[in-house]
């Protein structure tokens, strides 16, 4: 079981989440997300995916994160005092912080890499490998996604406005791959070709869509970080260089921005 933490989200466009820890309670986070913490909170580096399983389980979790290009370590913040203490984690760019109680979603949420911000200790932050051939070859980052597992609170971050959509069984939704934030375990994910060559090359939406099929819930962001970065770069006096396509390794060829 994950620790029972209390929280409050502050701000509008540039949010941060403030976690209140009882004595001996802990929260885990990716490195670099800390904003502030009160005296009495201890920082410790964890090996693996943040779960409380044994050494072999931690080793396997760390190996999966390493294969996906993630850090082998996470950071744990524990209240060692006798009073309630607070620790805060900030969003890396304009957008919203989404609190997720994993107990409501069957103990598992799949999200885009780098979406995870922090979670109660006991939540496992692993890697979810998509098995579909289309997603593997054309999904880029969508091929390797993060999975949050456990029974407690986790917090993810997304850019711009967040749209939550409940899909009924068999319902299909097509979105730009970079706009996908998270999905519940009942939703299947794949990549679909837009259509004819003319539409793909000159339609302005790229060559591939992410296709999501219910049942389940999906979270969609209106402003992926890579899209924001692309517009900033294109408006700068020094333009050029390689662009990072939010859809993944196929680059600007599939970019519709």
GROMACS .gro file of C-alpha atoms in nm:
model
  257
    1UNK     CA    1   0.000   0.000   0.000
    2UNK     CA    2   0.118   0.352  -0.080
    3UNK     CA    3   0.149   0.618   0.186
    4UNK     CA    4  -0.166   0.827   0.245
    5UNK     CA    5  -0.052   1.180   0.157
    6UNK     CA    6  -0.243   1.507   0.153
    7UNK     CA    7  -0.183   1.768  -0.116
    8UNK     CA    8  -0.275   2.109  -0.254
    9UNK     CA    9  -0.215   2.234  -0.609
   10UNK     CA   10  -0.123   2.604  -0.637
   11UNK     CA   11  -0.130   2.837  -0.936
   12UNK     CA   12  -0.294   2.843  -1.276
   13UNK     CA   13  -0.055   2.836  -1.574
   14UNK     CA   14   0.265   2.752  -1.383
   15UNK     CA   15   0.146   2.516  -1.113
   16UNK     CA   16   0.316   2.339  -0.829
   17UNK     CA   17   0.187   2.070  -0.595
   18UNK     CA   18   0.247   2.095  -0.221
   19UNK     CA   19   0.255   1.759  -0.040
   20UNK     CA   20   0.185   1.740   0.334
   21UNK     CA   21   0.370   1.453   0.500
   22UNK     CA   22   0.286   1.307   0.838
   23UNK     CA   23   0.579   1.175   1.044
   24UNK     CA   24   0.752   0.888   0.857
   25UNK     CA   25   0.549   0.947   0.540
   26UNK     CA   26   0.734   0.968   0.208
   27UNK     CA   27   0.687   1.087  -0.147
   28UNK     CA   28   0.894   0.989  -0.453
   29UNK     CA   29   0.981   1.212  -0.748
   30UNK     CA   30   1.192   1.231  -1.060
   31UNK     CA   31   1.523   1.412  -1.015
   32UNK     CA   32   1.504   1.788  -1.067
   33UNK     CA   33   1.135   1.838  -0.985
   34UNK     CA   34   1.181   1.964  -0.627
   35UNK     CA   35   1.072   2.322  -0.565
   36UNK     CA   36   1.106   2.354  -0.185
   37UNK     CA   37   1.085   2.154   0.137
   38UNK     CA   38   1.063   2.227   0.505
   39UNK     CA   39   1.319   2.142   0.771
   40UNK     CA   40   1.288   1.785   0.889
   41UNK     CA   41   1.242   1.632   0.544
   42UNK     CA   42   1.522   1.396   0.442
   43UNK     CA   43   1.626   1.327   0.082
   44UNK     CA   44   1.732   0.978  -0.022
   45UNK     CA   45   1.822   0.833  -0.361
   46UNK     CA   46   1.634   0.516  -0.456
   47UNK     CA   47   1.753   0.251  -0.699
   48UNK     CA   48   1.489   0.128  -0.942
   49UNK     CA   49   1.133   0.235  -1.007
   50UNK     CA   50   1.040   0.357  -0.659
   51UNK     CA   51   0.847   0.046  -0.557
   52UNK     CA   52   0.896  -0.133  -0.224
   53UNK     CA   53   0.979  -0.473  -0.374
   54UNK     CA   54   1.298  -0.670  -0.313
   55UNK     CA   55   1.641  -0.620  -0.467
   56UNK     CA   56   1.576  -0.833  -0.776
   57UNK     CA   57   1.252  -0.648  -0.844
   58UNK     CA   58   1.431  -0.315  -0.809
   59UNK     CA   59   1.708  -0.437  -1.039
   60UNK     CA   60   1.457  -0.541  -1.307
   61UNK     CA   61   1.274  -0.209  -1.272
   62UNK     CA   62   1.598  -0.014  -1.302
   63UNK     CA   63   1.699  -0.219  -1.607
   64UNK     CA   64   1.374  -0.136  -1.786
   65UNK     CA   65   1.415   0.233  -1.709
   66UNK     CA   66   1.774   0.223  -1.838
   67UNK     CA   67   1.666   0.056  -2.164
   68UNK     CA   68   1.411   0.332  -2.212
   69UNK     CA   69   1.670   0.604  -2.156
   70UNK     CA   70   1.543   0.693  -1.808
   71UNK     CA   71   1.751   0.740  -1.494
   72UNK     CA   72   1.827   0.432  -1.283
   73UNK     CA   73   1.743   0.630  -0.970
   74UNK     CA   74   1.455   0.821  -0.818
   75UNK     CA   75   1.443   1.057  -0.521
   76UNK     CA   76   1.254   0.992  -0.197
   77UNK     CA   77   1.151   1.265   0.047
   78UNK     CA   78   1.067   1.145   0.401
   79UNK     CA   79   0.938   1.339   0.700
   80UNK     CA   80   1.167   1.240   0.990
   81UNK     CA   81   1.029   1.497   1.235
   82UNK     CA   82   0.744   1.462   1.485
   83UNK     CA   83   0.526   1.724   1.312
   84UNK     CA   84   0.362   1.756   0.973
   85UNK     CA   85   0.602   1.883   0.707
   86UNK     CA   86   0.558   2.003   0.350
   87UNK     CA   87   0.750   1.946   0.029
   88UNK     CA   88   0.660   2.100  -0.308
   89UNK     CA   89   0.725   1.999  -0.669
   90UNK     CA   90   0.688   2.237  -0.962
   91UNK     CA   91   0.570   2.183  -1.318
   92UNK     CA   92   0.855   2.217  -1.572
   93UNK     CA   93   0.658   2.433  -1.820
   94UNK     CA   94   0.313   2.601  -1.853
   95UNK     CA   95   0.029   2.358  -1.811
   96UNK     CA   96  -0.160   2.162  -1.548
   97UNK     CA   97  -0.075   1.912  -1.276
   98UNK     CA   98  -0.316   1.617  -1.273
   99UNK     CA   99  -0.370   1.423  -0.948
  100UNK     CA  100  -0.451   1.057  -1.008
  101UNK     CA  101  -0.579   0.818  -0.743
  102UNK     CA  102  -0.469   0.487  -0.891
  103UNK     CA  103  -0.720   0.295  -0.683
  104UNK     CA  104  -0.996   0.445  -0.898
  105UNK     CA  105  -0.832   0.322  -1.220
  106UNK     CA  106  -0.761  -0.038  -1.127
  107UNK     CA  107  -0.413   0.031  -0.991
  108UNK     CA  108  -0.251   0.133  -1.320
  109UNK     CA  109  -0.219   0.437  -1.547
  110UNK     CA  110  -0.005   0.455  -1.864
  111UNK     CA  111   0.137   0.798  -1.950
  112UNK     CA  112   0.384   0.963  -2.185
  113UNK     CA  113   0.749   0.967  -2.087
  114UNK     CA  114   0.843   1.271  -1.878
  115UNK     CA  115   0.480   1.325  -1.770
  116UNK     CA  116   0.540   1.184  -1.420
  117UNK     CA  117   0.605   1.447  -1.151
  118UNK     CA  118   0.575   1.277  -0.809
  119UNK     CA  119   0.379   1.013  -0.617
  120UNK     CA  120   0.321   0.865  -0.275
  121UNK     CA  121   0.583   0.611  -0.171
  122UNK     CA  122   0.470   0.267  -0.277
  123UNK     CA  123   0.377   0.370  -0.630
  124UNK     CA  124   0.588   0.198  -0.895
  125UNK     CA  125   0.705   0.412  -1.189
  126UNK     CA  126   0.798   0.164  -1.458
  127UNK     CA  127   0.810   0.132  -1.835
  128UNK     CA  128   0.523   0.012  -2.052
  129UNK     CA  129   0.634  -0.134  -2.386
  130UNK     CA  130   0.370  -0.110  -2.658
  131UNK     CA  131   0.342  -0.439  -2.847
  132UNK     CA  132   0.154  -0.317  -3.152
  133UNK     CA  133   0.368  -0.313  -3.469
  134UNK     CA  134   0.237   0.024  -3.583
  135UNK     CA  135   0.307   0.190  -3.251
  136UNK     CA  136   0.652   0.032  -3.242
  137UNK     CA  137   0.768   0.161  -3.578
  138UNK     CA  138   0.581   0.490  -3.603
  139UNK     CA  139   0.495   0.591  -3.249
  140UNK     CA  140   0.841   0.712  -3.152
  141UNK     CA  141   0.809   0.801  -2.786
  142UNK     CA  142   0.467   0.644  -2.789
  143UNK     CA  143   0.635   0.304  -2.825
  144UNK     CA  144   0.786   0.332  -2.479
  145UNK     CA  145   0.556   0.487  -2.223
  146UNK     CA  146   0.561   0.509  -1.845
  147UNK     CA  147   0.328   0.307  -1.625
  148UNK     CA  148   0.225   0.409  -1.275
  149UNK     CA  149   0.115   0.114  -1.062
  150UNK     CA  150  -0.006   0.087  -0.705
  151UNK     CA  151  -0.283   0.199  -0.474
  152UNK     CA  152  -0.235   0.566  -0.396
  153UNK     CA  153  -0.185   0.914  -0.534
  154UNK     CA  154   0.036   1.002  -0.830
  155UNK     CA  155   0.081   1.336  -1.006
  156UNK     CA  156   0.152   1.391  -1.373
  157UNK     CA  157   0.204   1.713  -1.569
  158UNK     CA  158   0.085   1.817  -1.915
  159UNK     CA  159   0.105   2.133  -2.126
  160UNK     CA  160  -0.169   2.387  -2.193
  161UNK     CA  161  -0.529   2.288  -2.126
  162UNK     CA  162  -0.610   1.930  -2.022
  163UNK     CA  163  -0.906   1.752  -2.178
  164UNK     CA  164  -1.040   1.436  -2.013
  165UNK     CA  165  -1.238   1.198  -2.235
  166UNK     CA  166  -1.423   0.881  -2.136
  167UNK     CA  167  -1.435   0.629  -2.422
  168UNK     CA  168  -1.704   0.363  -2.430
  169UNK     CA  169  -1.627   0.011  -2.549
  170UNK     CA  170  -1.521   0.017  -2.915
  171UNK     CA  171  -1.520   0.398  -2.941
  172UNK     CA  172  -1.227   0.527  -3.148
  173UNK     CA  173  -1.050   0.861  -3.104
  174UNK     CA  174  -0.769   0.991  -3.328
  175UNK     CA  175  -0.529   1.254  -3.192
  176UNK     CA  176  -0.186   1.395  -3.267
  177UNK     CA  177   0.064   1.164  -3.095
  178UNK     CA  178   0.225   1.447  -2.900
  179UNK     CA  179  -0.107   1.551  -2.747
  180UNK     CA  180  -0.160   1.221  -2.571
  181UNK     CA  181  -0.085   1.245  -2.197
  182UNK     CA  182  -0.223   0.935  -2.027
  183UNK     CA  183  -0.471   0.651  -2.059
  184UNK     CA  184  -0.625   0.384  -1.841
  185UNK     CA  185  -0.533   0.020  -1.891
  186UNK     CA  186  -0.851  -0.065  -2.083
  187UNK     CA  187  -0.764   0.169  -2.372
  188UNK     CA  188  -0.570   0.024  -2.666
  189UNK     CA  189  -0.316   0.245  -2.843
  190UNK     CA  190  -0.182   0.234  -3.197
  191UNK     CA  191  -0.057   0.456  -3.482
  192UNK     CA  192  -0.260   0.511  -3.800
  193UNK     CA  193  -0.155   0.650  -4.139
  194UNK     CA  194  -0.342   0.973  -4.223
  195UNK     CA  195  -0.444   0.871  -4.576
  196UNK     CA  196  -0.321   0.963  -4.922
  197UNK     CA  197   0.024   1.103  -4.992
  198UNK     CA  198  -0.119   1.447  -5.074
  199UNK     CA  199  -0.303   1.467  -4.743
  200UNK     CA  200  -0.003   1.332  -4.552
  201UNK     CA  201   0.249   1.573  -4.701
  202UNK     CA  202   0.041   1.889  -4.742
  203UNK     CA  203  -0.252   1.851  -4.503
  204UNK     CA  204  -0.066   2.014  -4.215
  205UNK     CA  205  -0.138   1.738  -3.963
  206UNK     CA  206   0.158   1.510  -4.025
  207UNK     CA  207   0.148   1.154  -4.162
  208UNK     CA  208   0.031   0.959  -3.856
  209UNK     CA  209  -0.230   0.983  -3.583
  210UNK     CA  210  -0.241   0.813  -3.246
  211UNK     CA  211  -0.555   0.599  -3.236
  212UNK     CA  212  -0.717   0.526  -2.900
  213UNK     CA  213  -0.995   0.270  -2.865
  214UNK     CA  214  -1.212   0.231  -2.555
  215UNK     CA  215  -1.326   0.137  -2.306
  216UNK     CA  216  -1.143   0.367  -2.068
  217UNK     CA  217  -1.035   0.720  -1.996
  218UNK     CA  218  -0.774   0.933  -2.175
  219UNK     CA  219  -0.609   1.263  -2.088
  220UNK     CA  220  -0.514   1.496  -2.377
  221UNK     CA  221  -0.298   1.811  -2.366
  222UNK     CA  222  -0.345   2.111  -2.593
  223UNK     CA  223   0.022   2.220  -2.589
  224UNK     CA  224   0.300   1.956  -2.594
  225UNK     CA  225   0.636   2.087  -2.480
  226UNK     CA  226   0.801   2.007  -2.815
  227UNK     CA  227   0.538   2.211  -3.003
  228UNK     CA  228   0.598   2.508  -2.773
  229UNK     CA  229   0.975   2.472  -2.818
  230UNK     CA  230   0.939   2.455  -3.196
  231UNK     CA  231   0.745   2.782  -3.208
  232UNK     CA  232   0.995   2.953  -2.978
  233UNK     CA  233   1.285   2.835  -3.194
  234UNK     CA  234   1.115   2.941  -3.518
  235UNK     CA  235   1.051   3.289  -3.375
  236UNK     CA  236   1.410   3.335  -3.254
  237UNK     CA  237   1.665   3.541  -3.454
  238UNK     CA  238   1.874   3.231  -3.506
  239UNK     CA  239   1.648   2.970  -3.668
  240UNK     CA  240   1.745   2.628  -3.789
  241UNK     CA  241   1.890   2.312  -3.639
  242UNK     CA  242   1.708   1.986  -3.582
  243UNK     CA  243   1.357   1.997  -3.448
  244UNK     CA  244   1.232   1.754  -3.190
  245UNK     CA  245   0.908   1.596  -3.312
  246UNK     CA  246   0.675   1.509  -3.028
  247UNK     CA  247   0.570   1.197  -3.217
  248UNK     CA  248   0.922   1.055  -3.178
  249UNK     CA  249   1.227   0.944  -3.374
  250UNK     CA  250   1.092   0.999  -3.725
  251UNK     CA  251   1.145   1.373  -3.677
  252UNK     CA  252   1.000   1.667  -3.860
  253UNK     CA  253   0.879   1.456  -4.152
  254UNK     CA  254   0.561   1.376  -3.960
  255UNK     CA  255   0.524   1.715  -3.792
  256UNK     CA  256   0.200   1.899  -3.859
  257UNK     CA  257   0.280   2.223  -3.671
   0.00000   0.00000   0.00000
